[in-house]
Coordinates of C-alpha atoms in Angstrom, one line a residue:
M1 CA -28.5 -83.7 -56.2
E2 CA -32.1 -83.8 -55.0
D3 CA -33.1 -86.3 -57.8
I4 CA -30.4 -88.7 -56.5
L5 CA -31.6 -88.5 -52.9
L6 CA -35.2 -89.1 -54.1
D7 CA -34.1 -92.1 -56.1
I8 CA -32.3 -93.5 -53.0
L9 CA -35.3 -92.9 -50.8
E10 CA -37.6 -94.6 -53.3
E11 CA -35.5 -97.7 -53.3
L12 CA -35.3 -97.6 -49.5
R13 CA -39.1 -97.5 -49.2
R14 CA -39.4 -100.4 -51.7
E15 CA -36.9 -102.4 -49.6
R16 CA -39.0 -101.7 -46.5
D17 CA -42.5 -102.3 -48.0
V18 CA -42.1 -104.9 -50.7
P19 CA -41.3 -108.5 -49.7
D20 CA -38.2 -109.9 -51.4
A21 CA -37.2 -106.5 -52.7
P22 CA -33.4 -106.2 -53.2
A23 CA -31.4 -104.7 -50.3
V24 CA -30.2 -101.2 -50.9
D25 CA -26.4 -101.0 -50.3
G26 CA -23.4 -99.1 -51.4
K27 CA -23.5 -100.6 -54.9
A28 CA -27.1 -99.6 -55.3
V29 CA -26.2 -96.0 -54.4
A30 CA -23.3 -96.0 -56.8
R31 CA -25.6 -97.3 -59.6
I32 CA -28.1 -94.5 -58.9
I33 CA -25.3 -91.9 -59.0
R34 CA -23.9 -93.3 -62.3
K35 CA -27.3 -93.2 -63.9
R36 CA -28.0 -89.6 -62.9
N37 CA -24.5 -88.6 -64.1
E38 CA -25.1 -90.0 -67.6
G39 CA -25.0 -87.3 -70.2
R40 CA -23.5 -84.8 -67.9
A41 CA -20.0 -83.2 -68.5
S42 CA -17.4 -84.9 -66.3
G43 CA -16.9 -81.6 -64.4
D44 CA -20.6 -81.6 -63.4
H45 CA -20.7 -85.1 -62.1
F46 CA -22.1 -85.7 -58.6
A47 CA -20.2 -87.8 -56.1
K48 CA -21.3 -89.7 -53.0
K49 CA -19.3 -87.4 -50.8
H50 CA -21.6 -84.5 -51.8
L51 CA -24.9 -86.2 -50.8
F52 CA -24.8 -86.0 -47.1
P53 CA -23.7 -82.3 -46.8
Y54 CA -26.5 -81.5 -49.3
Y55 CA -29.0 -83.5 -47.2
Q56 CA -27.9 -81.6 -44.0
Q57 CA -28.1 -78.3 -45.7
V58 CA -31.6 -78.8 -47.0
K59 CA -32.8 -80.1 -43.6
R60 CA -31.3 -77.1 -41.8
D61 CA -32.0 -74.3 -44.3
D62 CA -35.0 -75.4 -46.3
P63 CA -37.3 -77.3 -43.9
A64 CA -40.3 -77.1 -46.2
R65 CA -38.5 -79.0 -48.9
W66 CA -37.1 -81.5 -46.4
R67 CA -40.7 -82.2 -45.1
S68 CA -41.8 -82.8 -48.7
W69 CA -39.4 -85.8 -48.8
D70 CA -41.5 -87.4 -46.0
I71 CA -38.6 -88.9 -44.1
D72 CA -39.4 -90.5 -40.7
E73 CA -36.7 -91.3 -38.1
A74 CA -36.2 -94.9 -39.2
L75 CA -35.9 -94.0 -42.9
E76 CA -33.5 -91.2 -42.0
A77 CA -31.3 -93.5 -40.0
R78 CA -31.1 -96.0 -42.9
L79 CA -30.4 -93.1 -45.4
V80 CA -27.6 -91.7 -43.2
R81 CA -25.9 -95.1 -43.0
L82 CA -26.0 -95.4 -46.8
L83 CA -24.6 -91.9 -47.4
R84 CA -21.8 -92.2 -44.8
V85 CA -18.4 -91.9 -46.4
K86 CA -15.6 -94.2 -45.1
P87 CA -17.8 -96.0 -42.5
R88 CA -14.7 -97.6 -40.9
R89 CA -13.9 -94.2 -39.4
T90 CA -16.4 -94.8 -36.6
A91 CA -16.7 -98.6 -36.7
S92 CA -14.7 -98.9 -33.5
G93 CA -17.5 -97.2 -31.6
V94 CA -16.3 -93.7 -31.4
A95 CA -15.4 -90.8 -33.7
T96 CA -11.6 -90.4 -33.5
I97 CA -10.0 -87.0 -33.9
T98 CA -6.2 -86.9 -34.1
V99 CA -4.4 -83.6 -33.4
L100 CA -0.7 -82.6 -33.4
T101 CA 1.2 -80.3 -31.0
K102 CA 3.4 -77.6 -32.3
P103 CA 7.0 -78.1 -33.4
W104 CA 9.3 -78.4 -30.4
P105 CA 12.8 -79.6 -29.5
C106 CA 13.2 -83.2 -28.4
A107 CA 15.1 -84.6 -25.5
S108 CA 16.1 -87.6 -27.6
N109 CA 18.0 -88.2 -30.9
C110 CA 17.0 -91.7 -31.9
L111 CA 18.9 -93.0 -35.0
Y112 CA 15.8 -93.8 -37.1
C113 CA 13.6 -90.8 -36.1
P114 CA 12.7 -88.2 -38.8
N115 CA 13.9 -84.6 -38.3
D116 CA 11.4 -82.6 -40.2
L117 CA 11.7 -79.1 -38.8
R118 CA 8.2 -78.2 -39.8
M119 CA 6.8 -80.8 -37.4
P120 CA 7.2 -82.1 -33.9
K121 CA 9.9 -84.7 -33.7
S122 CA 9.3 -88.0 -35.6
Y123 CA 6.5 -86.6 -37.8
L124 CA 6.7 -85.6 -41.4
A125 CA 4.9 -82.7 -43.2
D126 CA 3.2 -84.9 -45.8
E127 CA 1.5 -87.2 -43.3
P128 CA -2.3 -86.6 -43.4
T129 CA -2.6 -85.5 -39.8
C130 CA 0.4 -83.3 -40.1
Q131 CA -1.0 -81.6 -43.2
R132 CA -4.2 -80.8 -41.4
A133 CA -2.4 -79.5 -38.4
E134 CA -0.1 -77.2 -40.4
R135 CA -3.0 -75.7 -42.3
V136 CA -4.4 -74.4 -39.0
F137 CA -1.1 -73.4 -37.4
F138 CA -1.1 -76.4 -35.0
D139 CA -3.9 -74.7 -33.1
P140 CA -5.8 -77.4 -31.0
Y141 CA -9.1 -75.7 -31.3
L142 CA -8.9 -75.3 -35.0
Q143 CA -7.7 -78.8 -35.6
V144 CA -10.7 -80.3 -33.6
A145 CA -13.3 -77.9 -35.2
A146 CA -12.1 -78.6 -38.7
R147 CA -12.0 -82.3 -38.3
L148 CA -15.3 -82.4 -36.5
R149 CA -16.9 -80.6 -39.4
T150 CA -15.4 -83.0 -41.9
L151 CA -16.6 -86.1 -40.1
E152 CA -20.1 -84.6 -39.9
Q153 CA -20.1 -83.9 -43.6
M154 CA -19.1 -87.5 -44.2
G155 CA -22.2 -88.6 -42.4
H156 CA -20.6 -89.7 -39.1
I157 CA -22.1 -89.3 -35.7
T158 CA -19.7 -87.2 -33.6
D159 CA -21.2 -87.0 -30.1
K160 CA -18.7 -89.5 -28.7
V161 CA -15.2 -88.4 -29.5
E162 CA -11.8 -89.9 -28.8
L163 CA -9.0 -87.3 -28.9
I164 CA -5.6 -88.5 -29.8
V165 CA -2.7 -86.0 -29.2
L166 CA 0.4 -86.8 -31.2
G167 CA 3.7 -84.8 -31.2
G168 CA 6.6 -86.9 -29.7
T169 CA 7.0 -86.5 -26.0
W170 CA 4.1 -84.7 -24.3
S171 CA 6.1 -83.8 -21.1
D172 CA 8.8 -82.0 -23.2
Y173 CA 6.4 -79.1 -23.7
P174 CA 5.9 -76.5 -20.9
E175 CA 3.3 -77.2 -18.3
G176 CA 1.2 -74.1 -19.2
Y177 CA 1.1 -75.1 -22.9
R178 CA 0.1 -78.7 -22.0
I179 CA -2.9 -77.4 -19.9
W180 CA -3.8 -74.9 -22.6
F181 CA -3.7 -77.4 -25.4
A182 CA -6.0 -79.8 -23.5
S183 CA -8.3 -77.0 -22.5
E184 CA -8.7 -75.9 -26.1
L185 CA -9.5 -79.4 -27.3
F186 CA -12.4 -79.5 -24.9
R187 CA -13.5 -75.9 -25.7
A188 CA -13.7 -76.8 -29.5
L189 CA -16.0 -79.7 -28.8
N190 CA -18.1 -77.7 -26.2
E191 CA -18.6 -74.7 -28.5
A192 CA -19.4 -76.8 -31.6
G193 CA -22.6 -77.9 -29.9
E194 CA -23.5 -74.4 -28.7
C195 CA -23.3 -72.4 -32.0
D196 CA -24.6 -72.6 -35.5
E197 CA -22.5 -73.0 -38.7
E198 CA -22.1 -69.3 -39.2
Q199 CA -20.9 -68.7 -35.6
R200 CA -18.5 -71.6 -35.9
R201 CA -16.9 -70.3 -39.0
A202 CA -16.6 -66.8 -37.5
R203 CA -14.8 -68.2 -34.4
M204 CA -12.4 -70.2 -36.5
E205 CA -11.6 -67.3 -38.7
A206 CA -10.9 -65.1 -35.7
R207 CA -8.3 -67.6 -34.5
R208 CA -6.7 -68.0 -37.9
A209 CA -6.4 -64.2 -38.2
R210 CA -4.4 -64.1 -34.9
Y211 CA -1.8 -66.4 -36.4
R212 CA -1.6 -64.5 -39.6
E213 CA -1.1 -61.3 -37.7
A214 CA 1.8 -62.9 -35.8
G215 CA 3.5 -63.9 -39.0
I216 CA 3.1 -67.7 -38.8
P217 CA 3.4 -69.3 -42.3
E218 CA -0.1 -70.1 -43.6
T219 CA 0.3 -72.2 -46.7
R220 CA 2.4 -75.4 -47.2
E221 CA 4.6 -73.4 -49.6
E222 CA 5.3 -70.7 -47.1
A223 CA 6.0 -73.3 -44.4
A224 CA 8.4 -75.1 -46.6
A225 CA 10.3 -71.9 -47.5
F226 CA 10.4 -71.0 -43.8
A227 CA 12.4 -74.1 -42.9
V228 CA 14.2 -75.0 -46.1
D229 CA 17.7 -73.7 -45.3
A230 CA 17.8 -75.0 -41.8
Q231 CA 16.4 -78.4 -43.0
R232 CA 19.1 -78.7 -45.6
Q233 CA 21.8 -78.1 -42.9
V234 CA 20.1 -80.7 -40.6
N235 CA 20.0 -83.3 -43.3
A236 CA 23.7 -82.7 -44.1
S237 CA 24.5 -83.0 -40.4
A238 CA 25.8 -79.5 -40.4
L239 CA 23.3 -78.3 -37.8
R240 CA 21.8 -80.2 -34.9
Y241 CA 18.0 -80.6 -34.9
N242 CA 17.4 -78.9 -31.5
D243 CA 19.7 -75.9 -32.5
A244 CA 17.7 -75.6 -35.7
M245 CA 14.4 -75.7 -33.8
A246 CA 15.7 -73.0 -31.4
Y247 CA 16.6 -70.8 -34.4
L248 CA 13.2 -71.2 -36.2
Y249 CA 10.9 -71.2 -33.2
G250 CA 12.9 -69.7 -30.3
P251 CA 13.5 -66.2 -29.0
G252 CA 12.6 -63.5 -31.4
S253 CA 10.4 -65.7 -33.6
P254 CA 6.6 -65.3 -34.1
W255 CA 6.1 -68.6 -32.4
E256 CA 7.9 -67.5 -29.3
R257 CA 5.8 -64.3 -29.2
L258 CA 2.6 -66.4 -29.4
A259 CA 3.8 -68.7 -26.6
A260 CA 2.7 -66.2 -24.1
E261 CA -0.9 -66.6 -25.2
Q262 CA -0.7 -70.4 -25.4
T263 CA -0.9 -71.0 -21.7
T264 CA -3.6 -71.4 -19.1
D265 CA -4.3 -72.8 -15.7
L266 CA -6.1 -75.9 -14.3
A267 CA -9.1 -73.8 -13.3
E268 CA -9.9 -73.0 -16.9
L269 CA -9.4 -76.6 -17.9
E270 CA -11.8 -77.7 -15.2
R271 CA -14.4 -75.3 -16.5
Q272 CA -14.2 -76.9 -19.9
H273 CA -14.3 -80.4 -18.3
A274 CA -17.5 -79.5 -16.5
A275 CA -19.1 -78.2 -19.7
N276 CA -18.1 -81.3 -21.6
E277 CA -19.9 -83.7 -19.2
R278 CA -23.2 -82.7 -20.8
A279 CA -22.0 -81.3 -24.1
A280 CA -23.3 -82.4 -27.5
H281 CA -19.8 -83.7 -28.4
R282 CA -18.4 -85.5 -25.4
V283 CA -14.8 -86.7 -24.9
V284 CA -14.9 -90.5 -24.3
G285 CA -11.1 -90.9 -24.5
L286 CA -8.0 -88.6 -24.4
V287 CA -4.7 -90.1 -25.5
V288 CA -1.2 -88.6 -25.3
E289 CA 2.1 -89.7 -26.6
T290 CA 5.3 -89.9 -24.5
R291 CA 8.5 -91.9 -23.9
P292 CA 8.9 -94.6 -21.2
D293 CA 11.6 -92.6 -19.4
A294 CA 9.1 -89.7 -19.0
V295 CA 6.6 -91.8 -17.2
T296 CA 6.6 -90.9 -13.6
P297 CA 4.0 -90.8 -10.9
E298 CA 3.9 -87.0 -11.0
A299 CA 3.5 -87.0 -14.8
L300 CA 0.7 -89.5 -14.7
A301 CA -1.1 -87.6 -12.0
E302 CA -1.0 -84.5 -14.2
L303 CA -2.3 -86.6 -17.1
R304 CA -5.3 -87.7 -15.0
R305 CA -6.0 -84.0 -14.2
L306 CA -6.0 -83.3 -17.9
G307 CA -8.6 -86.0 -18.4
C308 CA -6.2 -88.5 -20.1
T309 CA -7.3 -92.2 -20.3
K310 CA -4.7 -93.8 -22.6
V311 CA -1.0 -93.3 -23.1
Q312 CA 1.0 -94.2 -26.2
I313 CA 4.6 -94.9 -25.4
G314 CA 7.5 -95.5 -27.8
V315 CA 9.0 -98.8 -26.7
Q316 CA 10.3 -99.8 -30.2
S317 CA 12.4 -102.7 -28.8
L318 CA 13.1 -104.6 -25.6
D319 CA 16.5 -105.7 -26.7
E320 CA 19.2 -103.8 -24.8
R321 CA 21.8 -104.0 -27.7
T322 CA 19.2 -102.9 -30.3
L323 CA 18.1 -99.9 -28.1
S324 CA 21.8 -98.9 -27.7
L325 CA 22.7 -99.2 -31.4
N326 CA 19.7 -97.0 -32.3
A327 CA 20.6 -94.3 -29.7
R328 CA 17.4 -95.1 -27.8
C329 CA 18.6 -94.2 -24.4
L330 CA 16.4 -96.6 -22.5
S331 CA 16.7 -99.9 -20.7
P332 CA 14.2 -102.7 -20.6
A333 CA 14.0 -102.2 -16.8
R334 CA 12.9 -98.6 -17.3
I335 CA 10.3 -99.6 -19.9
A336 CA 9.0 -102.2 -17.4
E337 CA 8.7 -99.6 -14.7
A338 CA 6.7 -97.3 -17.1
F339 CA 4.3 -100.2 -17.8
A340 CA 3.9 -100.9 -14.1
L341 CA 3.1 -97.2 -13.3
L342 CA 0.7 -96.9 -16.2
R343 CA -1.2 -100.0 -15.1
L344 CA -1.4 -99.0 -11.5
F345 CA -2.7 -95.6 -12.4
G346 CA -5.4 -97.3 -14.6
F347 CA -4.2 -96.1 -18.0
K348 CA -4.7 -98.1 -21.2
I349 CA -1.2 -98.8 -22.5
H350 CA -0.6 -98.4 -26.2
A351 CA 3.0 -99.5 -27.1
H352 CA 4.9 -98.6 -30.3
F353 CA 7.1 -101.4 -31.5
M354 CA 9.4 -101.5 -34.5
A355 CA 10.9 -104.3 -36.7
N356 CA 14.0 -104.0 -38.7
L357 CA 15.9 -101.5 -36.5
L358 CA 19.7 -101.3 -36.8
G359 CA 21.2 -104.5 -35.4
A360 CA 18.0 -106.5 -35.6
T361 CA 17.4 -109.6 -37.5
P362 CA 14.0 -111.3 -38.4
A363 CA 14.6 -114.0 -35.8
A364 CA 15.6 -111.5 -33.1
D365 CA 12.6 -109.3 -34.0
K366 CA 10.3 -112.3 -33.4
R367 CA 11.9 -113.1 -30.0
D368 CA 11.7 -109.4 -29.1
Y369 CA 8.0 -109.1 -29.9
R370 CA 7.1 -112.4 -28.1
R371 CA 8.7 -110.9 -25.0
L372 CA 6.5 -107.8 -25.3
V373 CA 3.3 -109.8 -25.4
A374 CA 4.3 -112.7 -23.0
D375 CA 6.5 -111.2 -20.3
P376 CA 4.4 -110.1 -17.3
A377 CA 6.5 -107.0 -17.0
F378 CA 4.9 -105.7 -20.2
L379 CA 1.7 -107.1 -21.9
P380 CA 0.4 -103.9 -23.6
D381 CA -3.3 -103.4 -24.3
E382 CA -2.7 -102.1 -27.8
V383 CA 0.3 -102.1 -30.2
K384 CA 1.5 -100.1 -33.2
L385 CA 3.6 -102.7 -34.8
Y386 CA 5.4 -101.4 -37.9
P387 CA 8.7 -101.7 -39.8
C388 CA 11.5 -99.2 -39.7
A389 CA 11.4 -97.0 -42.8
L390 CA 14.5 -95.0 -43.8
V391 CA 13.9 -91.3 -44.1
D392 CA 16.5 -88.8 -45.4
G393 CA 18.1 -86.7 -42.7
T394 CA 18.1 -89.4 -40.0
G395 CA 21.2 -91.0 -38.5
L396 CA 20.3 -94.3 -40.0
M397 CA 21.2 -92.9 -43.5
A398 CA 24.9 -93.4 -42.8
H399 CA 24.4 -97.1 -41.9
Y400 CA 22.3 -97.6 -45.1
R401 CA 25.1 -96.1 -47.2
D402 CA 27.9 -98.2 -45.6
G403 CA 25.7 -101.4 -45.7
S404 CA 25.5 -101.9 -42.0
W405 CA 21.6 -101.6 -42.2
R406 CA 19.3 -102.8 -45.0
P407 CA 15.5 -103.0 -45.2
Y408 CA 14.0 -106.4 -44.9
T409 CA 12.7 -108.0 -48.1
E410 CA 9.0 -108.2 -48.4
E411 CA 9.2 -111.9 -47.7
E412 CA 11.2 -111.4 -44.5
L413 CA 8.9 -108.6 -43.3
L414 CA 5.7 -110.6 -43.9
D415 CA 7.2 -113.6 -42.1
V416 CA 8.0 -111.4 -39.1
L417 CA 4.7 -109.7 -39.0
V418 CA 2.6 -112.8 -39.5
E419 CA 4.4 -114.6 -36.6
D420 CA 4.1 -111.4 -34.4
A421 CA 0.4 -111.1 -35.1
A422 CA -0.2 -114.8 -34.4
A423 CA 1.6 -114.4 -31.0
T424 CA -0.6 -111.5 -30.0
P425 CA -3.0 -112.5 -27.2
P426 CA -6.8 -112.0 -27.5
Y427 CA -6.7 -109.1 -25.0
T428 CA -4.3 -107.0 -27.2
R429 CA -5.2 -104.9 -30.3
I430 CA -2.7 -104.3 -33.1
S431 CA -3.9 -100.9 -34.2
R432 CA -1.4 -100.3 -37.0
M433 CA 1.2 -102.0 -39.1
I434 CA 2.5 -98.9 -41.0
R435 CA 3.3 -95.3 -40.3
D436 CA 1.4 -92.7 -42.5
I437 CA 4.7 -91.8 -44.2
S438 CA 4.4 -90.8 -47.9
S439 CA 6.2 -93.1 -50.2
H440 CA 8.3 -90.3 -51.6
D441 CA 9.7 -89.6 -48.1
I442 CA 10.9 -93.2 -47.7
V443 CA 14.4 -93.8 -49.1
A444 CA 14.2 -97.5 -48.4
G445 CA 11.8 -99.9 -46.7
N446 CA 8.2 -100.8 -47.0
K447 CA 6.1 -98.4 -49.1
K448 CA 3.0 -100.5 -49.4
V449 CA 0.0 -98.9 -47.6
N450 CA -1.9 -102.2 -47.6
L451 CA 0.8 -104.0 -45.6
R452 CA -1.8 -105.3 -43.1
Q453 CA -3.9 -106.8 -45.8
L454 CA -0.8 -108.6 -47.2
V455 CA 0.0 -109.9 -43.7
E456 CA -3.6 -111.2 -43.3
R457 CA -3.6 -112.8 -46.7
R458 CA -0.3 -114.5 -46.0
A459 CA -1.6 -115.8 -42.7
E460 CA -4.8 -117.1 -44.4
E461 CA -2.7 -118.9 -47.0
A462 CA -0.6 -120.5 -44.2
G463 CA -3.6 -121.4 -42.1
V464 CA -2.5 -119.1 -39.3
R465 CA -5.2 -117.6 -37.1
F466 CA -5.0 -114.3 -35.4
E467 CA -6.8 -113.7 -32.0
E468 CA -5.9 -110.0 -31.5
I469 CA -8.7 -107.6 -31.1
R470 CA -8.7 -105.7 -34.3
T471 CA -9.1 -108.8 -36.4
R472 CA -12.2 -109.8 -34.4
E473 CA -14.0 -106.4 -34.1
I474 CA -17.6 -106.6 -35.1
G475 CA -17.1 -103.4 -37.0
T476 CA -20.1 -101.9 -38.8
D477 CA -22.1 -105.1 -38.6
G478 CA -25.1 -105.5 -36.4
A479 CA -25.1 -107.5 -33.2
D480 CA -27.5 -110.3 -32.3
V481 CA -27.5 -109.8 -28.6
G482 CA -29.1 -113.2 -27.9
A483 CA -26.3 -114.9 -29.7
L484 CA -23.5 -113.2 -27.8
A485 CA -21.6 -115.0 -25.0
L486 CA -19.6 -113.5 -22.2
S487 CA -16.2 -114.9 -21.5
V488 CA -13.3 -113.9 -19.3
V489 CA -9.6 -114.1 -20.2
A490 CA -7.4 -114.0 -17.0
Y491 CA -3.7 -113.1 -17.1
E492 CA -1.0 -112.0 -14.7
T493 CA 1.2 -108.9 -15.0
A494 CA 4.0 -107.8 -12.7
V495 CA 1.7 -105.6 -10.7
A496 CA -1.8 -106.9 -11.1
S497 CA -4.1 -109.7 -12.0
E498 CA -5.9 -108.7 -15.1
R499 CA -9.3 -109.9 -16.4
F500 CA -10.4 -109.2 -20.0
L501 CA -14.2 -109.6 -20.2
Q502 CA -15.6 -109.9 -23.7
W503 CA -18.9 -110.3 -25.4
T504 CA -18.3 -112.4 -28.5
A505 CA -20.5 -113.8 -31.4
P506 CA -20.5 -117.5 -32.2
D507 CA -17.8 -116.9 -34.9
G508 CA -15.5 -115.2 -32.4
R509 CA -16.1 -111.6 -33.4
I510 CA -16.0 -109.2 -30.5
A511 CA -18.9 -106.8 -29.8
A512 CA -17.7 -105.3 -26.5
F513 CA -15.0 -105.7 -23.9
L514 CA -13.8 -104.5 -20.5
R515 CA -10.4 -104.4 -18.9
L516 CA -10.4 -105.1 -15.1
S517 CA -7.2 -104.7 -13.1
L518 CA -6.8 -106.3 -9.6
P519 CA -3.6 -104.6 -8.3
F520 CA -1.4 -106.6 -6.0
P521 CA -1.6 -104.9 -2.5
S522 CA 2.2 -104.9 -2.1
C523 CA 2.6 -103.0 -5.4
V524 CA 0.0 -100.4 -4.3
D525 CA 1.7 -100.0 -0.9
D526 CA 5.1 -99.5 -2.6
L527 CA 3.8 -96.8 -4.9
R528 CA 2.0 -95.0 -2.1
E529 CA 5.3 -94.8 -0.2
R530 CA 7.0 -93.4 -3.3
F531 CA 4.1 -91.0 -4.3
A532 CA 2.0 -89.9 -1.3
D533 CA -0.7 -88.5 -3.6
F534 CA -1.4 -91.8 -5.3
P535 CA -5.2 -92.0 -5.0
I536 CA -5.7 -95.8 -5.2
G537 CA -5.6 -97.8 -2.0
P538 CA -5.1 -101.6 -1.3
G539 CA -8.2 -103.6 -1.8
E540 CA -9.4 -101.4 -4.7
A541 CA -9.9 -102.8 -8.3
M542 CA -9.7 -100.7 -11.4
I543 CA -11.7 -100.7 -14.7
R544 CA -9.2 -99.5 -17.2
E545 CA -11.4 -99.6 -20.3
V546 CA -14.9 -100.3 -21.4
H547 CA -15.4 -100.5 -25.2
V548 CA -18.5 -101.4 -27.2
Y549 CA -18.1 -101.8 -30.9
G550 CA -20.4 -101.3 -33.9
A551 CA -21.4 -98.1 -35.8
V552 CA -21.4 -95.1 -33.4
A553 CA -24.8 -94.6 -31.8
G554 CA -25.9 -91.1 -30.8
L555 CA -26.2 -90.4 -27.1
H556 CA -29.2 -92.1 -25.7
R557 CA -30.1 -93.7 -29.0
T558 CA -29.7 -97.2 -30.4
S559 CA -27.7 -97.9 -33.6
A560 CA -27.6 -100.9 -35.9
G561 CA -24.4 -102.0 -34.3
A562 CA -23.7 -103.1 -30.7
Q563 CA -23.8 -99.8 -28.9
H564 CA -26.5 -98.9 -26.3
L565 CA -27.8 -102.5 -26.1
G566 CA -26.8 -102.8 -22.4
L567 CA -23.5 -104.7 -23.1
G568 CA -21.3 -102.1 -21.3
K569 CA -23.6 -102.1 -18.2
R570 CA -23.6 -105.9 -18.1
L571 CA -19.8 -106.0 -18.4
I572 CA -19.5 -103.6 -15.5
E573 CA -21.8 -105.7 -13.4
A574 CA -19.7 -108.8 -14.2
A575 CA -16.5 -106.9 -13.3
S576 CA -18.0 -105.8 -10.0
S577 CA -18.8 -109.4 -9.1
I578 CA -15.3 -110.5 -10.0
A579 CA -13.7 -107.8 -7.9
R580 CA -16.0 -108.5 -5.0
E581 CA -15.1 -112.2 -5.1
D582 CA -11.4 -111.3 -5.2
G583 CA -11.9 -109.5 -1.9
C584 CA -11.9 -105.9 -3.2
E585 CA -13.9 -103.3 -1.2
A586 CA -14.2 -100.7 -4.0
L587 CA -14.1 -100.5 -7.8
N588 CA -12.5 -97.5 -9.5
V589 CA -12.9 -96.5 -13.1
I590 CA -10.5 -94.3 -15.1
S591 CA -13.4 -92.5 -16.7
A592 CA -13.1 -89.9 -19.5
V593 CA -14.7 -86.5 -18.9
G594 CA -17.5 -87.2 -21.2
T595 CA -18.4 -90.6 -19.6
R596 CA -18.7 -89.3 -16.0
E597 CA -22.4 -89.0 -16.3
Y598 CA -22.7 -92.6 -17.6
Y599 CA -20.8 -94.0 -14.6
R600 CA -22.7 -91.9 -12.1
G601 CA -25.9 -93.5 -13.5
L602 CA -24.3 -96.9 -12.6
G603 CA -23.6 -96.0 -9.0
F604 CA -20.1 -94.6 -9.3
Q605 CA -19.2 -91.4 -7.4
D606 CA -16.6 -88.8 -8.2
K607 CA -13.4 -89.4 -6.1
G608 CA -10.5 -87.2 -7.1
M609 CA -8.9 -88.4 -10.3
Y610 CA -11.3 -91.4 -10.7
Q611 CA -14.8 -92.5 -10.1
Q612 CA -15.5 -95.2 -7.5
K613 CA -18.2 -97.6 -6.4
T614 CA -18.3 -99.3 -3.1
L615 CA -18.6 -103.1 -3.5

């Protein structure tokens, strides 16, 4: 292993010191590894994924050897970038950690929704995030600690973390559990920076032991056996999902006994928040998942107290007939109300939208999506746009069997998704086009994991251009600040004028952006009458998001990407000018816990759920 690292370092020094020396890239690293593996038994081969953990171990435990390698800061930065596995994981500017809440009954029973009793509603045990969660008993601390360690071993910088909490409808869980879950997420990040590897392992093992003592299944085989009989009955429609959940996880079960420990109060959460403001691993975004009908002023106020900055909501469709046919007990008017509340509270809005539901057609799907991205009542900031996949045990199975529902052909699906993506405005990001459902779990429907690439290829062949954010992200590339231009995209929603400020390269790639909301005074007044504790007053603007792309830079350091080049600060200055010109007296920001210090340095002061600067 050391020989491989020394070979890479030698080539990096040659690249630095010798004019016209070839650049050292991923192909060069692969070539060095192949050469060193020649003549070795296949079981003894080295792989790239082993290099960075080895480098970290030597630097930590054998400093004399590490010093002998003569690595300065610039050379180390170049080496780490080369050794990083799956660099796209942090190309959006933050290290993302996705966690799952424990299995729990659901207040809905949508026709297409999976009913895996080992998981929260709508999730399946073979999805990658679900596998990771089940291995650690759905414990929030353990999920974060394990994922953080994996990302670090892959060579990623993890001092700026976005936490994404999945698990169906957040507000369906008890309040004490919600506060405890959030508190443990922050605790895991706080303690990761306070203890060494041995202490970290000891704390994780102590938590695992508690679940073993309680009798919670530990292996996938044990978990499958635990739920197999009830699952068989649910799939055969002989037992209702919520009744099965009550039987497996309710009174008398190990899960129910542990529930008394999985609760805390806001005081403990606030202590973890305060620690995270200066922690080595800071939360720069906290995302939860819910239904539109669960979005109320009271629920959103609680989310802000938890530190939440973005909400994922399951819209799926805006067609009233389609919603009804799929047992989605929502109306477009209620969905519009959820969007309005989320926007006025300053949250980023991440909508889930599905094609090929029961009753839909390709033409109807296109109309439905255009309404989502064009009607001022909606206009999400981000979209998960994916086709319906048929999973055994769902109500959709009966319609598949009698022929009243069929999956779109690949041609039909690509046609819908290309037109949808082309209709998506430049201030909206399409984050996904598939669910992480294993192909063996899909009875019918798309099984191609590269669906997005197929969509992009089809669009390129047809000369169709996409303007949505993900297509334009600068990614892991560097940013020439002098070539960037600042532009503003203005658009109107039902409750606010929005300004999307963006730094873009000459080829249209986006290096940074800011979402500024200028709420209509009448809408603010209406909400204050309805919810006396609403903390935003008339004449106050809101920054809903600031995002700088490029490879993640460590706190207070500059990376090869766009971070820490002053782009965010200049966006905030521009947003302040726009708000002032619009007549606003104050500018709020829905800051994450780990970004509070940053905004204080820019003149913002803490004010309840937000931070505010007088204009």
